[in-house]
Each structure stands twice: as structure tokens, then as C-alpha cells.
C-alpha positions in Angstrom: 0.0 0.0 0.0 1.5 3.4 -1.0 2.2 6.4 1.4 -0.8 8.6 1.6 0.0 11.9 2.1 -0.7 13.2 5.8 -3.9 15.9 5.2 -3.7 19.4 6.5 -5.3 19.9 10.3 -8.1 22.3 9.7 -7.4 25.1 12.6 -9.7 24.1 14.8 -8.4 20.3 15.3 -6.5 20.0 18.5 -2.7 18.6 17.9 -3.7 15.8 20.2 -6.7 14.8 17.7 -3.7 15.2 14.2 -0.9 12.7 16.9 -4.2 10.4 16.8 -5.0 10.4 13.5 -1.2 10.0 12.8 -1.2 7.0 14.9 -3.9 5.7 13.0 -2.1 5.6 10.1 0.9 4.0 11.3 -1.1 1.4 12.9 -2.7 0.6 9.5 1.1 0.5 8.6 2.1 -2.3 10.6 4.9 -0.1 12.3 3.4 -1.4 16.2 4.1 -4.6 15.0 5.9 -6.4 18.2 8.4 -8.9 17.1 9.7 -10.5 20.5 11.4 -13.4 19.1 13.8 -11.1 16.7 14.6 -9.2 20.3 15.4 -12.5 21.6 17.7 -13.3 18.5 19.5 -10.0 18.6 20.6 -10.1 22.5 22.1 -13.6 21.6 23.9 -12.9 18.5 25.1 -9.7 20.5 26.1 -11.3 23.3 28.2 -14.5 21.4 29.2 -11.8 18.8 31.3 -9.7 21.3 32.9 -13.0 23.2 33.7 -14.3 19.9 35.3 -10.4 19.3 36.8 -10.5 22.7 38.7 -13.8 22.4 39.7 -12.9 18.9 41.6 -9.9 20.9 43.2 -12.1 22.9 45.0 -14.1 20.4 46.2 -11.3 18.6 47.7 -10.0 21.5 49.4 -13.1 22.8 50.3 -13.2 19.1 52.6 -9.8 19.4 49.7 -8.1 17.6 48.5 -5.4 19.6 48.1 -3.2 16.7 44.8 -5.4 15.6 44.2 -6.6 19.1 42.8 -3.3 19.9 40.4 -2.5 17.6 38.5 -6.2 17.8 38.4 -5.3 21.7 36.6 -2.3 20.6 34.0 -4.2 18.5 33.7 -6.6 21.2 32.0 -3.3 23.6 30.8 -2.5 21.0 28.5 -5.6 20.2 28.0 -6.0 23.9 26.9 -2.7 24.1 23.9 -2.7 21.8 22.1 -4.5 23.9 21.3 -1.2 25.1 19.2 -0.8 22.5 17.4 -3.9 23.5 17.0 -2.4 26.9 15.5 0.9 25.8 13.4 -0.9 23.5 11.7 -3.2 26.0 11.6 -0.2 28.9 9.6 1.4 26.1 7.3 -0.9 25.6 8.2 -1.6 22.3 9.6 -5.4 22.3 6.9 -7.8 23.6 3.0 -7.2 23.6 2.0 -7.1 27.2 3.7 -4.5 29.4 5.0 -7.4 32.2 6.6 -9.1 29.1 8.6 -6.0 28.4 9.4 -5.2 32.0 11.4 -8.4 32.4 12.8 -8.3 28.9 14.1 -4.8 29.9 15.1 -6.1 33.6 17.2 -9.0 31.8 19.0 -6.9 29.5 19.8 -4.5 32.2 21.2 -7.1 34.4 23.6 -8.5 31.5 24.8 -4.4 31.1 25.1 -4.1 34.6 22.2 -1.4 35.0 18.9 -0.2 36.9 16.3 -0.2 34.3 13.6 1.7 36.6 16.2 4.2 37.6 17.1 4.3 34.0 13.5 4.9 32.9 12.7 8.0 35.7 15.4 10.0 34.3 14.9 9.2 30.4 10.7 9.8 30.6 11.8 13.1 32.2 13.9 13.5 28.9 11.0 12.8 26.5 8.4 14.6 28.4 10.5 17.9 28.3 13.1 17.5 25.8 15.6 20.5 25.4 13.3 22.5 28.5 15.6 24.3 30.7 16.6 22.9 33.6 13.8 20.2 33.0 16.0 17.9 30.7 17.7 15.2 32.4 19.6 13.9 29.4 20.7 17.2 28.4 22.5 19.2 31.2 26.1 19.6 29.7 24.8 22.4 27.1 23.5 24.2 29.7 27.1 24.3 31.9 28.9 27.3 31.5 31.8 25.8 32.7 31.8 22.7 29.6 33.1 24.9 27.2 36.5 24.8 25.3 38.8 26.2 22.8 38.9 24.0 20.4 36.8 20.7 18.8 39.4 18.4 20.3 39.0 20.0 23.7 35.5 19.7 23.1 35.7 15.8 22.7 37.6 15.6 25.8 35.5 16.7 27.5 31.9 15.7 26.6 33.1 12.3 25.8 35.9 10.8 27.3 35.2 12.6 30.6 31.8 13.4 33.1 32.0 16.2 35.7 30.7 15.4 38.3 31.0 18.7 41.5 33.5 20.3 39.4 35.7 16.7 39.3 36.1 15.3 35.7 35.8 11.6 36.0 35.8 9.0 33.0 33.0 8.7 31.3 31.9 5.0 32.1 28.7 3.6 32.8 29.4 2.5 36.1 29.3 6.0 36.9 25.5 5.8 35.0 24.5 2.8 37.0 25.5 4.6 40.2 22.8 7.6 39.2 20.2 5.3 38.2 20.5 2.8 41.4 20.1 6.4 43.1 16.8 6.6 41.2 16.1 3.2 41.7 16.2 3.4 45.4 14.5 7.0 46.1 11.3 6.1 43.7 11.1 2.6 43.3 12.1 0.8 46.5 10.8 -2.1 45.7 12.2 -2.8 43.3 15.8 -1.6 44.2 16.7 -4.9 45.7 16.0 -7.0 42.6 17.5 -5.0 40.2 20.7 -4.4 42.8 21.0 -8.1 42.7 21.0 -8.7 39.1 23.7 -5.8 38.8 26.1 -7.2 40.8 25.8 -10.4 38.8 25.9 -8.5 35.7 29.0 -6.6 36.2 30.6 -9.6 38.3 30.0 -12.0 35.1 32.0 -8.9 33.3 34.6 -8.8 35.5 35.0 -12.5 36.0 35.3 -13.0 31.6 38.0 -9.9 31.6 40.3 -11.5 34.6 39.5 -14.7 32.6 40.8 -13.8 29.6 43.8 -11.9 30.8 44.3 -12.5 34.8 43.8 -10.3 38.1 44.8 -6.9 37.0 44.8 -6.8 33.6 40.9 -8.3 33.4 40.0 -5.2 35.9 41.5 -3.0 33.8 40.1 -3.9 30.2 36.9 -4.4 31.9 37.1 -0.4 33.5 38.1 0.3 29.6 35.0 -1.6 28.2 32.7 0.2 30.1 34.2 3.2 29.0 34.2 2.3 25.3 30.6 1.5 26.2 29.6 4.9 27.7 31.8 6.9 24.6 29.7 4.7 22.1 25.9 5.7 24.1 27.4 9.3 24.4 28.4 9.4 20.7 24.9 7.9 19.4 22.7 10.3 20.8 24.6 13.4 20.7 23.9 15.0 17.6 19.7 14.1 18.2 18.8 17.4 20.4 22.4 19.3 21.6 22.3 22.3 19.4 18.8 22.6 18.8 16.2 24.7 19.8 16.5 25.6 24.0 13.1 26.5 25.8 12.4 28.2 29.2 9.7 25.4 30.9 7.5 28.7 30.6 8.1 28.6 26.7 7.6 24.8 26.3 4.4 25.1 28.2 2.6 26.7 25.3 3.9 24.0 23.0 2.2 20.9 21.4 4.2 18.1 22.1 4.3 17.5 18.3 5.7 21.0 18.3 8.2 20.9 20.8 9.7 17.4 20.0 9.8 18.8 15.8 12.0 21.5 17.1 14.3 20.3 19.6 15.0 16.5 17.7 17.1 15.5 15.0 17.4 12.4 13.0 20.4 11.0 10.8 20.4 10.3 7.3 22.1 6.9 6.1 21.7 3.7 4.7 21.8 0.5 6.1 25.2 1.5 8.4 23.2 3.6 10.0 20.8 1.7 11.3 22.9 -1.3 12.5 25.0 1.4 14.3 22.3 3.2 15.9 19.6 0.3 16.1 16.7 1.9 14.8 17.1 4.8 16.8 18.5 7.3 14.1 14.9 8.0 13.3 15.2 10.4 16.9 11.7 11.7 16.3 9.5 9.0 15.1 10.6 7.5 18.5 9.9 11.2 20.4 6.3 11.2 19.1 5.5 7.4 19.5 8.0 6.1 22.1 6.0 2.8 22.4 7.0 2.1 18.8 9.1 -0.8 18.6 12.8 0.9 16.7 12.8 -1.4 13.8 9.7 0.0 12.7 10.8 3.6 12.9 11.7 3.8 9.2 8.9 2.3 7.8 7.1 5.3 10.2 9.6 8.1 8.6 7.5 9.0 5.5 4.7 9.6 7.5 6.1 11.7 10.3 7.5 14.2 7.6 4.6 14.2 5.8 2.9 15.0 9.4 5.0 17.9 10.9 5.5 19.4 7.2 1.9 20.0 6.9 2.2 21.7 10.4 5.0 23.9 9.0 7.2 22.2 11.7 11.0 21.5 10.9 11.7 17.5 9.8 15.6 18.0 10.6 17.7 15.1 9.1 21.1 15.0 8.5 24.5 12.8 8.5 25.8 11.5 11.7 29.4 13.2 11.3 28.0 16.4 10.6 25.8 16.7 13.6 28.7 15.2 15.8 30.5 18.1 14.6 27.8 20.7 15.0 27.8 19.5 18.9 31.6 20.1 19.3 30.7 23.7 17.8 28.2 24.2 20.0 30.5 24.2 23.0 33.4 25.8 21.3 31.7 28.6 20.3 27.2 28.0 21.4 25.5 30.3 19.0 23.5 33.1 20.3 20.4 31.7 18.6 20.3 28.6 20.4 20.4 30.5 24.4 17.0 30.2 25.8 14.5 32.9 24.4 13.2 35.7 26.9 
């Protein structure tokens, strides 16, 4: 069935009813179909691929080829942390037909990663509801920190992607620190789940650490584990860096005057690209589609894109899309010399 252009909404039609009509189009196109077996297969493939890559890296080191072992180790970490897309999808309700099944799968994958799913979801939902809203978008705090301004792209890259800043101290960017943050959120807001999630985190991180110790010995294994979590944070930070940072920012008062579609379209950018972009970013390169419909399974976001593009353009809203590296450079430039037009408007 061909894609029908989304009709221009009458002036008296509410934004909510327009989104409801768009959702109906997407449902008719099969965009909300869940594929749980695909999620399980992807989890198994990512884990097996990462273990194989780490084993190959060990053999290369033993053969005296560290120049080849290092990129193979990075491939192993990349494959392992692609499971983050699976946790993300299930936490939003996009992997399995039922709410309970999605929560169980999200908890399983989070345990593998060493993450607190309830704590992560608490902060992430704030990002979805208040994207680029000053002081209320918890995923975008660095952009408003006046101390995180740099003299060059190189320094900006180091300050944004290699390190995290906590109470004036720069620490290596690591998923361990993000896990501590989400553990705090879990304990504070979902205390009934904290014990179970903490147990899963300890098991998950213990298995990772034990695996690296088996590969390289105690001290080298600990260092490899820390490097592994560092690479994972760089990957995830980089993946979402260009989706929002340099786009419009709103104060809470301004945001309250915008409907959801307007806020998301003006603050969200997609990455353009083919199959490689789709693989690296797990389908979430279609970030606007995901922000408008968080429950929409990420593997169907590319199918939803033409409908969403017609919808936002019919409403006179922008459909931001650019290649990843273009977006990445814009983020670095934003922190070197932030454009005046990107400051919160008064």
C-alpha cells in the first residue's frame, strides 16, 4: 500500500487529535507490530559476537599484534553494548505485546549490562517529556553548564565524550557512573524494586569482570573491564549526541505553550544514512519518530518516517535530518562557541 500524505489539519483541530490520526495511520501500516523473537535472537547474537571478538583480541595479543587486538577489543565492546538498544526498546514497551513481558525483558537485558532499568527509565522519561527544556531535561544537562565550554573541537571532544563532570571534578566517562546514578533513582523512587535490580546488577557486572579476568588475569582483567565500560559510555554518548544538543532550547514557561509535536519536532534531529547507520544506531537514528511515539518498536521507525515527515511538514514544523558526522561536529562547535541563537529565548 502506498503512503498517503498526511492531510493538512484544519485550524480548529487539536494537536492531540492530529497525533491520534497519525498513530492510526502508523498502526494501519503495521508499524506497531512487536517481534519478541527478533529481540531474543539479537540479544544472543550480540553476546556471542562480543565474546568471539574478545577471544580473537586475546589471541592477537598473544601473537604479538596489539595494533590488531585493540580494534578487535573495541568491536567486542560495541557488540556488547548494542544490547542497550534492546533494553531501551523493552523499557518503552516496544519489544513484547504485554507490559509485564516488556518489563521482564528490560530487566533481563539491564542485568546483563549491569544497569538499573527502573532508575534509568525514571530519568529517560523526563527527557522524552521535556526535551531541551531548560533545567528539566535530565539527559541534556551538559549543554547548559557554562563551565563546559572549550577552546577547540579536540578539547570539546575530550570534555564531552571522554570525561564526565561531577561537582567540579572530571572523571572518565563510564557506564559504571551512569549505573550509580540510576541506582540512586531506583532506590529513591522505586524502592520495592531496588533489591532485585541491585542483585541483577551485581551478577551482571560480576560476570563481565570475571570474564575479563579469565581472559587476561586479575589486574589486566580489571583494567580491561574498566576500559570496556568506558568504551560503552563513549558509544552511547556519541550515538545520541547529535539528536538534540544544538537545536532549540526552551524555558519551562515557553515549553508549556507548545504542543507535544511542536516541542519534539523543534528539538529533535534524525541521522540520515543507509543500512550501516541503521545497524550502528539500532533504528534510533529516526529519533523524531521515536520521540513522538516512544512505544513504537525501533525496527519499524524507518517505516514510520515518511508518515511523520508529511505530518510535521503539513503543520509547518521542521523535519531535522543530517548525516551523523555533520551532527557530531555541530555538537562540538556548540561547546566551542555556542551560537547566540541557541540560548533560551526570553
